[in-house]
Short mmCIF file of C-alpha atoms in Angstrom, two decimals:
data_model
loop_
_atom_site.label_atom_id
_atom_site.label_comp_id
_atom_site.label_asym_id
_atom_site.label_seq_id
_atom_site.Cartn_x
_atom_site.Cartn_y
_atom_site.Cartn_z
CA MET A 1 0.00 0.00 0.00
CA ARG A 2 1.41 3.33 -1.01
CA ARG A 3 1.80 5.74 1.88
CA TYR A 4 0.35 9.11 1.09
CA THR A 5 1.33 11.70 3.66
CA ILE A 6 0.89 15.40 4.08
CA VAL A 7 4.65 15.74 3.69
CA PHE A 8 4.13 15.83 -0.06
CA LEU A 9 1.71 18.69 0.32
CA LEU A 10 4.02 20.81 2.43
CA ALA A 11 7.37 20.01 0.84
CA LEU A 12 8.66 22.46 -1.71
CA THR A 13 9.17 20.65 -4.98
CA THR A 14 11.87 21.26 -7.52
CA LEU A 15 11.30 21.24 -11.25
CA GLN A 16 12.73 18.22 -12.98
CA CYS A 17 16.09 18.89 -14.51
CA ALA A 18 16.55 18.71 -18.25
CA ARG A 19 19.55 19.07 -20.45
CA PRO A 20 19.62 22.46 -22.17
CA ARG A 21 18.45 22.30 -25.76
CA PRO A 22 19.62 24.52 -28.58
CA GLU A 23 17.17 27.18 -29.65
CA PRO A 24 15.28 26.00 -32.75
CA GLU A 25 15.38 27.84 -36.01
CA TYR A 26 12.33 28.99 -37.91
CA LEU A 27 11.14 26.10 -40.05
CA GLY A 28 8.23 27.60 -41.95
CA PRO A 29 4.50 26.87 -41.56
CA VAL A 30 3.27 25.15 -38.42
CA PHE A 31 1.16 22.61 -40.30
CA GLY A 32 1.98 20.21 -43.08
CA PRO A 33 -0.21 19.58 -46.14
CA GLY A 34 -3.73 18.29 -45.62
CA PRO A 35 -6.46 19.06 -43.08
CA ARG A 36 -5.23 21.07 -40.09
CA ARG A 37 -6.46 20.23 -36.61
CA VAL A 38 -6.25 22.25 -33.40
CA VAL A 39 -7.33 20.72 -30.08
CA VAL A 40 -7.32 22.81 -26.87
CA VAL A 41 -7.93 20.93 -23.61
CA SER A 42 -8.70 22.88 -20.42
CA LEU A 43 -8.48 20.80 -17.23
CA ASP A 44 -10.28 23.07 -14.81
CA CYS A 45 -8.62 23.71 -11.41
CA LEU A 46 -5.33 21.90 -12.14
CA ARG A 47 -2.35 23.47 -10.36
CA ALA A 48 0.89 22.87 -12.22
CA ASP A 49 2.92 21.58 -9.29
CA HIS A 50 0.65 18.54 -8.87
CA LEU A 51 1.89 17.03 -12.15
CA GLY A 52 4.96 14.84 -12.35
CA CYS A 53 6.30 16.79 -15.33
CA TYR A 54 6.23 19.91 -13.11
CA GLY A 55 8.06 18.22 -10.25
CA TYR A 56 5.33 16.55 -8.16
CA PRO A 57 6.54 13.41 -6.33
CA GLN A 58 3.20 11.59 -6.47
CA PRO A 59 2.31 9.54 -9.61
CA THR A 60 -0.70 11.66 -10.61
CA SER A 61 0.05 12.18 -14.30
CA PRO A 62 1.89 9.39 -16.14
CA ARG A 63 0.11 10.10 -19.43
CA LEU A 64 0.70 13.85 -19.32
CA ASP A 65 4.30 13.24 -18.27
CA ALA A 66 4.72 11.09 -21.38
CA LEU A 67 3.04 13.80 -23.47
CA CYS A 68 5.59 16.32 -22.17
CA GLU A 69 8.38 14.16 -23.59
CA ASP A 70 6.72 14.59 -26.98
CA SER A 71 5.83 18.28 -26.56
CA VAL A 72 6.97 21.74 -25.53
CA ARG A 73 6.35 22.47 -21.84
CA PHE A 74 6.03 26.01 -20.53
CA ALA A 75 7.47 26.05 -17.02
CA ARG A 76 5.99 29.43 -16.03
CA ALA A 77 2.45 29.79 -17.34
CA THR A 78 0.10 32.03 -15.34
CA ALA A 79 -3.68 32.02 -15.07
CA PRO A 80 -5.12 35.51 -15.71
CA TYR A 81 -7.72 35.11 -12.93
CA ASN A 82 -8.15 32.81 -9.95
CA TRP A 83 -11.47 31.26 -10.95
CA THR A 84 -13.15 29.74 -13.96
CA LEU A 85 -15.40 32.33 -15.60
CA PRO A 86 -13.09 35.34 -16.05
CA SER A 87 -10.09 33.11 -16.77
CA HIS A 88 -11.82 31.27 -19.62
CA THR A 89 -13.17 34.55 -20.92
CA SER A 90 -9.53 35.63 -21.16
CA LEU A 91 -8.70 32.40 -23.01
CA PHE A 92 -11.27 33.11 -25.72
CA THR A 93 -10.59 36.86 -26.03
CA GLY A 94 -6.85 37.18 -25.37
CA LEU A 95 -7.66 39.96 -22.88
CA TYR A 96 -7.13 40.49 -19.19
CA ALA A 97 -10.30 41.31 -17.24
CA ARG A 98 -9.78 45.05 -17.77
CA GLY A 99 -10.50 44.37 -21.45
CA HIS A 100 -13.39 41.91 -21.34
CA GLY A 101 -14.80 43.21 -18.04
CA VAL A 102 -16.07 39.85 -16.74
CA ARG A 103 -15.31 39.67 -13.01
CA LYS A 104 -18.59 38.53 -11.44
CA GLU A 105 -20.78 35.42 -11.53
CA ASN A 106 -23.64 37.15 -13.32
CA GLN A 107 -21.63 38.70 -16.17
CA ALA A 108 -21.29 37.54 -19.77
CA VAL A 109 -18.71 38.78 -22.25
CA SER A 110 -19.95 41.33 -24.78
CA PRO A 111 -20.49 39.98 -28.33
CA GLU A 112 -18.69 43.10 -29.56
CA ILE A 113 -15.36 41.77 -28.28
CA PRO A 114 -13.61 39.54 -30.86
CA ASN A 115 -12.92 35.99 -29.78
CA LEU A 116 -10.81 33.01 -30.81
CA VAL A 117 -13.43 30.92 -32.56
CA GLU A 118 -15.24 33.27 -34.94
CA PRO A 119 -12.17 34.01 -37.11
CA LEU A 120 -11.42 30.28 -37.27
CA ARG A 121 -14.89 29.56 -38.60
CA GLU A 122 -14.55 32.43 -41.07
CA ALA A 123 -11.28 30.84 -42.23
CA GLY A 124 -13.12 27.62 -43.05
CA PHE A 125 -12.55 25.62 -39.87
CA ALA A 126 -15.23 23.35 -38.50
CA THR A 127 -15.54 24.29 -34.82
CA ALA A 128 -16.82 22.36 -31.81
CA ALA A 129 -16.73 22.51 -28.01
CA PHE A 130 -17.63 19.83 -25.47
CA THR A 131 -17.48 21.18 -21.92
CA GLY A 132 -18.33 20.50 -18.31
CA GLY A 133 -20.98 23.22 -18.35
CA ALA A 134 -21.71 25.58 -15.42
CA TYR A 135 -19.48 28.65 -16.03
CA MET A 136 -18.78 27.25 -19.50
CA ALA A 137 -22.48 27.42 -20.38
CA ARG A 138 -23.82 29.15 -23.46
CA ARG A 139 -25.34 32.08 -21.51
CA TYR A 140 -21.83 33.33 -20.60
CA GLY A 141 -20.98 33.99 -24.24
CA HIS A 142 -18.57 31.09 -24.77
CA ALA A 143 -20.55 29.48 -27.61
CA ARG A 144 -19.89 32.28 -30.08
CA GLY A 145 -18.35 30.94 -33.29
CA PHE A 146 -18.85 27.24 -32.53
CA ASP A 147 -20.77 25.13 -35.05
CA THR A 148 -21.29 22.58 -32.28
CA PHE A 149 -21.39 23.63 -28.63
CA TRP A 150 -22.23 20.86 -26.19
CA SER A 151 -22.69 21.99 -22.62
CA SER A 152 -25.17 21.93 -19.78
CA GLU A 153 -26.11 24.41 -17.09
CA GLU A 154 -27.50 21.83 -14.70
CA ASP A 155 -26.15 18.35 -15.36
CA TYR A 156 -22.81 16.82 -14.44
CA LEU A 157 -21.03 15.92 -17.66
CA GLN A 158 -18.67 12.96 -17.45
CA TRP A 159 -15.13 13.39 -18.78
CA ALA A 160 -15.41 10.06 -20.59
CA GLU A 161 -18.47 11.27 -22.48
CA ILE A 162 -16.86 14.61 -23.31
CA LEU A 163 -13.83 12.84 -24.78
CA GLU A 164 -15.96 10.33 -26.67
CA ARG A 165 -18.02 13.08 -28.26
CA GLY A 166 -14.87 15.03 -29.11
CA GLU A 167 -13.24 12.00 -30.71
CA ASP A 168 -16.35 11.19 -32.73
CA TRP A 169 -16.56 14.79 -33.91
CA LEU A 170 -12.92 14.83 -35.04
CA THR A 171 -13.45 11.56 -36.89
CA ASP A 172 -16.54 12.93 -38.62
CA HIS A 173 -14.54 16.01 -39.70
CA ALA A 174 -11.34 14.19 -40.63
CA ASP A 175 -11.30 15.71 -44.11
CA GLU A 176 -11.70 19.32 -42.91
CA ASP A 177 -9.71 21.91 -41.02
CA ALA A 178 -11.06 21.49 -37.49
CA PHE A 179 -10.87 23.26 -34.12
CA LEU A 180 -11.95 21.35 -31.01
CA PHE A 181 -12.20 22.71 -27.45
CA LEU A 182 -12.56 20.28 -24.54
CA HIS A 183 -13.13 21.19 -20.90
CA THR A 184 -13.79 19.24 -17.71
CA TYR A 185 -14.41 19.80 -13.98
CA GLU A 186 -13.27 16.29 -12.97
CA ILE A 187 -10.33 17.71 -10.95
CA HIS A 188 -12.46 20.50 -9.47
CA MET A 189 -14.27 20.42 -6.15
CA PRO A 190 -16.23 18.36 -4.98
CA TYR A 191 -13.42 15.84 -5.70
CA GLN A 192 -15.38 12.73 -6.71
CA PRO A 193 -12.98 10.49 -8.66
CA PRO A 194 -13.78 6.82 -9.30
CA ILE A 195 -12.82 4.39 -6.53
CA LYS A 196 -10.04 2.84 -8.63
CA TYR A 197 -8.09 6.10 -8.68
CA LEU A 198 -8.59 6.80 -4.97
CA ARG A 199 -7.03 3.41 -4.25
CA GLU A 200 -4.15 4.20 -6.61
CA ILE A 201 -3.34 7.42 -4.76
CA LEU A 202 -4.37 6.84 -1.14
CA GLY A 203 -4.18 3.06 -0.97
CA TYR A 204 -7.82 2.95 0.15
CA HIS A 205 -11.14 4.45 -0.95
CA ARG A 206 -13.38 4.65 2.14
CA THR A 207 -12.34 8.15 3.12
CA LYS A 208 -13.71 10.12 6.05
CA PHE A 209 -13.83 13.17 3.81
CA MET A 210 -16.39 12.64 1.04
CA GLY A 211 -16.27 16.01 -0.72
CA GLY A 212 -19.70 17.50 -0.03
CA VAL A 213 -20.28 21.25 0.19
CA ARG A 214 -21.07 21.05 3.92
CA GLU A 215 -17.76 19.30 4.54
CA VAL A 216 -15.99 21.97 2.54
CA GLN A 217 -17.48 24.59 4.85
CA ASN A 218 -16.19 22.68 7.87
CA TYR A 219 -12.61 22.60 6.61
CA LEU A 220 -12.26 25.87 4.70
CA THR A 221 -9.70 27.31 7.09
CA GLY A 222 -8.00 24.13 8.27
CA ALA A 223 -8.36 20.40 8.78
CA PRO A 224 -6.93 17.65 10.98
CA PRO A 225 -3.94 15.95 9.32
CA GLU A 226 -5.88 12.79 8.43
CA ILE A 227 -8.58 14.87 6.70
CA ALA A 228 -6.02 17.07 4.94
CA VAL A 229 -4.34 13.96 3.52
CA GLU A 230 -7.68 12.77 2.16
CA VAL A 231 -8.60 16.16 0.70
CA VAL A 232 -5.34 16.34 -1.24
CA GLY A 233 -5.57 12.64 -2.07
CA ARG A 234 -9.02 13.08 -3.58
CA TYR A 235 -7.78 16.03 -5.61
CA ASP A 236 -4.79 14.03 -6.84
CA ALA A 237 -6.98 11.04 -7.66
CA GLY A 238 -9.08 13.33 -9.85
CA ILE A 239 -5.91 14.35 -11.67
CA LEU A 240 -4.93 10.70 -12.19
CA TYR A 241 -8.42 9.85 -13.50
CA THR A 242 -8.44 12.81 -15.87
CA ASP A 243 -4.91 12.01 -16.99
CA ASP A 244 -5.75 8.36 -17.70
CA LEU A 245 -8.74 9.14 -19.89
CA LEU A 246 -7.03 12.00 -21.70
CA GLY A 247 -4.04 9.78 -22.42
CA GLY A 248 -6.30 7.17 -23.97
CA PHE A 249 -8.00 9.83 -26.09
CA ILE A 250 -4.66 11.10 -27.41
CA ALA A 251 -3.42 7.56 -28.07
CA ARG A 252 -6.51 6.79 -30.15
CA LEU A 253 -6.08 9.98 -32.18
CA ASP A 254 -2.43 9.04 -32.76
CA ALA A 255 -3.35 5.52 -33.86
CA ALA A 256 -5.98 6.85 -36.26
CA GLY A 257 -3.53 9.30 -37.82
CA LEU A 258 -5.66 12.25 -36.73
CA ALA A 259 -2.86 13.77 -34.63
CA ASP A 260 -0.12 13.84 -37.25
CA ASN A 261 -1.13 17.30 -38.46
CA MET A 262 -2.60 18.48 -35.16
CA LEU A 263 -1.66 21.27 -32.75
CA LEU A 264 -2.55 19.99 -29.27
CA ILE A 265 -2.63 22.30 -26.24
CA VAL A 266 -3.27 21.02 -22.70
CA THR A 267 -3.65 23.60 -19.95
CA SER A 268 -5.75 24.83 -17.01
CA ASP A 269 -7.58 28.00 -16.04
CA HIS A 270 -6.42 28.23 -12.39
CA GLY A 271 -5.01 26.12 -9.59
CA GLU A 272 -6.15 25.16 -6.10
CA ALA A 273 -4.88 26.15 -2.64
CA PHE A 274 -4.62 23.71 0.27
CA TRP A 275 -4.43 26.06 3.24
CA GLU A 276 -1.00 27.49 2.30
CA HIS A 277 -2.52 30.97 2.58
CA GLY A 278 -5.10 30.29 5.26
CA ARG A 279 -7.83 28.91 3.03
CA TRP A 280 -8.63 25.86 0.93
CA GLY A 281 -9.97 26.20 -2.62
CA HIS A 282 -9.82 29.15 -5.00
CA ASN A 283 -11.77 32.32 -5.80
CA GLY A 284 -12.17 35.25 -3.41
CA ASP A 285 -8.80 36.87 -2.82
CA LEU A 286 -6.77 33.65 -2.74
CA LEU A 287 -3.52 34.15 -4.63
CA GLY A 288 -0.04 32.65 -4.69
CA PRO A 289 1.59 30.13 -7.03
CA GLN A 290 -0.85 27.43 -5.92
CA LEU A 291 -3.57 29.44 -7.70
CA THR A 292 -1.66 31.29 -10.39
CA ASP A 293 0.68 28.63 -11.83
CA VAL A 294 -0.97 26.37 -14.41
CA PRO A 295 0.36 23.76 -16.82
CA LEU A 296 0.81 24.63 -20.47
CA ILE A 297 1.85 21.74 -22.71
CA VAL A 298 1.93 22.17 -26.49
CA ARG A 299 2.47 19.32 -28.93
CA LEU A 300 3.25 20.57 -32.41
CA PRO A 301 2.18 18.66 -35.55
CA ARG A 302 4.32 15.53 -35.42
CA THR A 303 5.10 15.31 -39.12
CA VAL A 304 6.52 18.84 -39.14
CA PHE A 305 8.26 19.29 -35.78
CA PRO A 306 9.61 16.01 -34.38
CA ALA A 307 12.81 17.79 -33.30
CA PHE A 308 11.07 20.00 -30.74
CA ALA A 309 9.82 17.21 -28.49
CA GLY A 310 10.79 17.66 -24.85
CA LYS A 311 11.71 21.34 -25.02
CA ILE A 312 11.11 23.42 -21.87
CA VAL A 313 10.39 27.17 -22.10
CA GLU A 314 11.24 29.17 -18.97
CA ASP A 315 9.74 32.53 -20.08
CA GLU A 316 6.70 33.97 -18.29
CA VAL A 317 3.62 33.32 -20.43
CA SER A 318 -0.14 33.33 -19.83
CA PHE A 319 -3.28 31.24 -20.36
CA LEU A 320 -4.56 34.12 -22.52
CA ASP A 321 -1.67 33.65 -24.98
CA ILE A 322 -3.44 30.57 -26.34
CA MET A 323 -5.84 32.68 -28.42
CA PRO A 324 -3.21 34.54 -30.49
CA THR A 325 -1.02 31.42 -30.67
CA VAL A 326 -3.75 29.33 -32.28
CA LEU A 327 -4.72 32.06 -34.72
CA ASP A 328 -1.10 32.73 -35.63
CA ALA A 329 -0.49 29.02 -36.20
CA VAL A 330 -3.29 28.79 -38.78
CA GLY A 331 -2.41 32.09 -40.46
CA VAL A 332 -5.26 34.24 -39.08
CA GLU A 333 -4.67 37.72 -37.67
CA PRO A 334 -5.78 37.84 -34.01
CA GLY A 335 -6.56 41.56 -34.16
CA SER A 336 -4.77 44.44 -32.55
CA ASP A 337 -4.65 45.68 -28.97
CA ILE A 338 -5.05 42.37 -27.18
CA ASP A 339 -3.05 41.43 -24.11
CA GLY A 340 -2.00 38.01 -25.35
CA PHE A 341 0.81 37.32 -27.79
CA SER A 342 1.64 34.38 -30.02
CA LEU A 343 3.95 31.78 -28.52
CA LEU A 344 5.29 30.64 -31.89
CA PRO A 345 8.62 32.42 -31.25
CA GLU A 346 9.05 30.30 -28.12
CA LEU A 347 7.70 27.17 -29.80
CA ILE A 348 9.51 27.18 -33.14
CA GLY A 349 11.81 30.19 -33.12
CA ARG A 350 9.71 32.23 -35.51
CA PRO A 351 10.55 35.96 -35.42
CA VAL A 352 8.25 38.17 -33.35
CA ASN A 353 5.81 40.10 -35.55
CA VAL A 354 4.80 43.73 -35.07
CA ALA A 355 1.53 43.08 -33.21
CA ASP A 356 3.23 40.61 -30.89
CA ALA A 357 6.08 43.01 -30.25
CA GLU A 358 3.61 45.59 -28.94
CA ALA A 359 1.87 43.07 -26.68
CA ARG A 360 5.20 41.77 -25.41
CA GLU A 361 6.34 45.30 -24.63
CA ARG A 362 3.18 45.90 -22.58
CA ARG A 363 3.91 42.72 -20.62
CA THR A 364 7.56 43.52 -20.00
CA VAL A 365 9.10 45.11 -16.92
CA LYS A 366 12.68 46.14 -16.16
CA ILE A 367 14.21 44.43 -13.12
CA ASP A 368 17.80 45.23 -12.12
CA GLY A 369 18.41 46.71 -15.55
CA ASP A 370 17.11 43.67 -17.45
CA GLU A 371 13.82 43.62 -19.33
CA THR A 372 11.80 40.50 -18.58
CA LEU A 373 8.34 39.16 -19.39
CA LEU A 374 5.87 39.09 -16.52
CA GLY A 375 3.00 36.92 -15.36
CA LEU A 376 -0.18 38.46 -13.91
CA CYS A 377 -3.16 36.94 -12.10
CA GLU A 378 -6.10 38.78 -10.55
CA SER A 379 -8.37 37.98 -7.64
CA ARG A 380 -11.47 39.89 -6.64
CA ASN A 381 -9.58 42.74 -5.02
CA TYR A 382 -5.87 42.06 -5.59
CA VAL A 383 -3.33 41.51 -8.36
CA SER A 384 -0.37 39.12 -8.27
CA LEU A 385 2.48 39.88 -10.65
CA ARG A 386 5.69 37.87 -11.12
CA ALA A 387 8.85 38.76 -13.04
CA GLY A 388 12.61 38.42 -12.78
CA GLY A 389 12.55 36.18 -9.72
CA TRP A 390 10.26 38.51 -7.76
CA SER A 391 6.53 38.67 -7.09
CA VAL A 392 4.20 41.32 -5.69
CA VAL A 393 0.62 41.25 -4.49
CA VAL A 394 -1.00 44.68 -4.64
CA PRO A 395 -4.55 46.07 -4.55
CA GLY A 396 -6.37 45.82 -7.86
CA PRO A 397 -9.71 46.89 -9.28
CA THR A 398 -12.24 46.21 -6.53
CA SER A 399 -15.16 43.94 -7.31
CA ALA A 400 -17.76 43.33 -4.61
CA ASP A 401 -18.56 39.69 -3.92
CA ILE A 402 -22.00 38.47 -4.92
CA ASP A 403 -22.65 36.40 -1.82
CA THR A 404 -26.18 37.87 -1.84
CA LEU A 405 -26.97 35.25 -4.50
CA GLY A 406 -27.29 32.71 -1.71
CA GLY A 407 -23.69 31.59 -1.46
CA ALA A 408 -22.95 28.19 0.06
CA VAL A 409 -19.24 28.96 0.51
CA PRO A 410 -18.36 32.56 1.52
CA TYR A 411 -15.49 33.59 -0.70
CA GLN A 412 -13.41 35.54 1.78
CA VAL A 413 -13.60 33.34 4.87
CA GLY A 414 -10.12 32.50 6.12
CA ILE A 415 -8.23 34.60 3.60
CA ASP A 416 -5.70 36.75 5.42
CA THR A 417 -4.84 39.81 3.34
CA ARG A 418 -3.24 41.77 6.19
CA ALA A 419 0.27 41.19 4.81
CA TRP A 420 -0.63 42.76 1.46
CA PRO A 421 0.59 44.72 -0.38
CA ALA A 422 3.83 42.75 -0.24
CA LEU A 423 6.93 41.69 -2.12
CA TYR A 424 8.22 38.10 -2.38
CA ARG A 425 11.66 36.75 -3.36
CA ILE A 426 10.76 33.60 -5.30
CA ALA A 427 14.11 31.79 -5.06
CA GLN A 428 14.01 31.87 -1.25
CA ASP A 429 10.21 31.74 -0.92
CA PRO A 430 8.69 29.86 -3.89
CA TRP A 431 5.29 29.44 -2.21
CA GLU A 432 5.12 33.12 -1.25
CA LEU A 433 4.65 32.57 2.46
CA GLU A 434 7.11 35.17 3.76
CA PRO A 435 6.05 38.69 2.67
CA LEU A 436 8.65 41.43 2.45
CA PRO A 437 7.95 45.18 2.66
CA LEU A 438 6.81 46.68 -0.62
CA GLU A 439 9.86 48.91 -0.88
CA GLY A 440 12.61 49.69 -3.38
CA LYS A 441 12.93 49.94 -7.16
CA THR A 442 11.89 46.35 -7.87
CA ALA A 443 8.68 46.65 -5.85
CA ALA A 444 7.88 49.98 -7.51
CA ALA A 445 8.44 48.60 -11.02
CA LEU A 446 6.30 45.51 -10.42
CA SER A 447 3.52 47.52 -8.73
CA ALA A 448 3.40 49.97 -11.64
CA ALA A 449 3.20 47.11 -14.14
CA ALA A 450 0.35 45.52 -12.18
CA ALA A 451 -1.61 48.78 -12.15
CA ARG A 452 -1.00 49.25 -15.87
CA LEU A 453 -2.17 45.78 -16.89
CA ALA A 454 -5.06 45.30 -14.47
CA GLY A 455 -6.67 48.72 -14.98
CA ARG A 456 -10.35 49.13 -14.28
CA PRO A 457 -13.20 46.82 -15.33
CA GLY A 458 -14.35 47.49 -18.88
CA GLU A 459 -11.79 50.25 -19.28
CA ARG A 460 -10.95 49.58 -22.91
CA ASP A 461 -13.71 47.63 -24.57
CA ALA A 462 -17.42 46.85 -24.49
CA ALA A 463 -18.88 46.29 -21.03
CA PRO A 464 -20.18 42.82 -20.12
CA SER A 465 -23.89 42.16 -19.91
CA GLU A 466 -25.63 41.10 -16.73
CA ILE A 467 -27.37 37.74 -16.86
CA GLN A 468 -29.80 35.84 -14.67
CA ILE A 469 -28.59 32.70 -12.89
CA PRO A 470 -31.52 30.24 -12.94
CA PRO A 471 -32.04 27.75 -10.08
CA GLY A 472 -30.59 24.76 -11.95
CA LEU A 473 -27.38 26.58 -12.80
CA ARG A 474 -27.16 27.94 -9.26
CA ARG A 475 -27.33 24.40 -7.85
CA ARG A 476 -24.62 23.23 -10.24
CA LEU A 477 -22.33 26.13 -9.31
CA GLN A 478 -22.88 25.49 -5.61
CA ALA A 479 -21.93 21.83 -6.10
CA LEU A 480 -18.65 23.06 -7.58
CA GLY A 481 -18.05 25.23 -4.50
CA TYR A 482 -19.09 28.53 -6.09
CA LEU A 483 -21.76 31.04 -5.01
#
């Protein structure tokens, strides 16, 4: 029986070492001849440091670890927001929340803001999404541009069914350019993985902690060691389950030849905290690398780029860079004045174009005389920004909580913000547990960059619309730990 102790939760992990690889040269188009396929997979609530390929000691992700050996892994990818709705809105628009304005549970992105999918459909791509529903429901504006959009506001959608539908759709569109978006909440609270995977991780499955909302309320601000082990174990078992099914899906696409000319992106919208900052979960004002650091794994078309397998990119990048990267890869202009930039220079060594140069400049800060890219994540009232081995947490655009909607889990309970604003030295304090005074040139430069990028809600573009949250959707969101 494998011992699963809280030591793994509290120990600081080190990224796996890799031999340095030479920088690739520009090799031309991303895709080879024939139908082009793009598949983006968002594994909701997956923190990067709970994957083996990001240094986790537990065997949660053998299939994703193998995928990393065949892909480009971004070691420092940041979620733009600390919960699902605004973060995924950033994915589809390439904008931080100041641009799309979505910061609350009852807001939907304006149809006037360009998104990822519409230009793909205009370019002749068949487009489909199969999601876990809830904040990915149609009423939040995510369905725009999709020929097929499969989601539910009320029902729990199994990962196996999502993958099966996605695979069938790709097979049916094998002769066309195709874009597929897949999303699941299997890793997300309430942590209900199949028994098989609980046994794999914990060594047993009859846990005292069962994952209900009432139990979550009991342990929001702390838990006895035996309960904490089970909470993290259930979370990790969800990762293993999701990993297993996703690995099978990718293997079947490979065997069918559907992946040879496919750009595959696996990522997450935010992470999950386990009491490191006084609170379990995400949302509210929870910040820190447990929330902000997400995986970003990109497998290039195998017939074109076999030489790039296993590369690791150390630059600061963001979840919202996926939008311009996909459009750039298929030869579609993403539009001007977005916050994201194409990652093709990091992926294949392609020169930075003019639009990307402007976006990169906006997301650059000078630290100790060196210009470096930065990573930014927002919470409801604060902004976390990381660059050059430093991090700050500073006040951001305020956004009142909507606990008046009948919230089952109060967002701010247990979150101690008294140390903020603060500065952190990442090399000595990678989990950002020891705040330093917000003083000196570095703190000033990072704080100014945070203010510049976060801005005010709806500052630049069309304001979001307010929507009604019907009872069925409310129940589904509460089951996920929201509202």
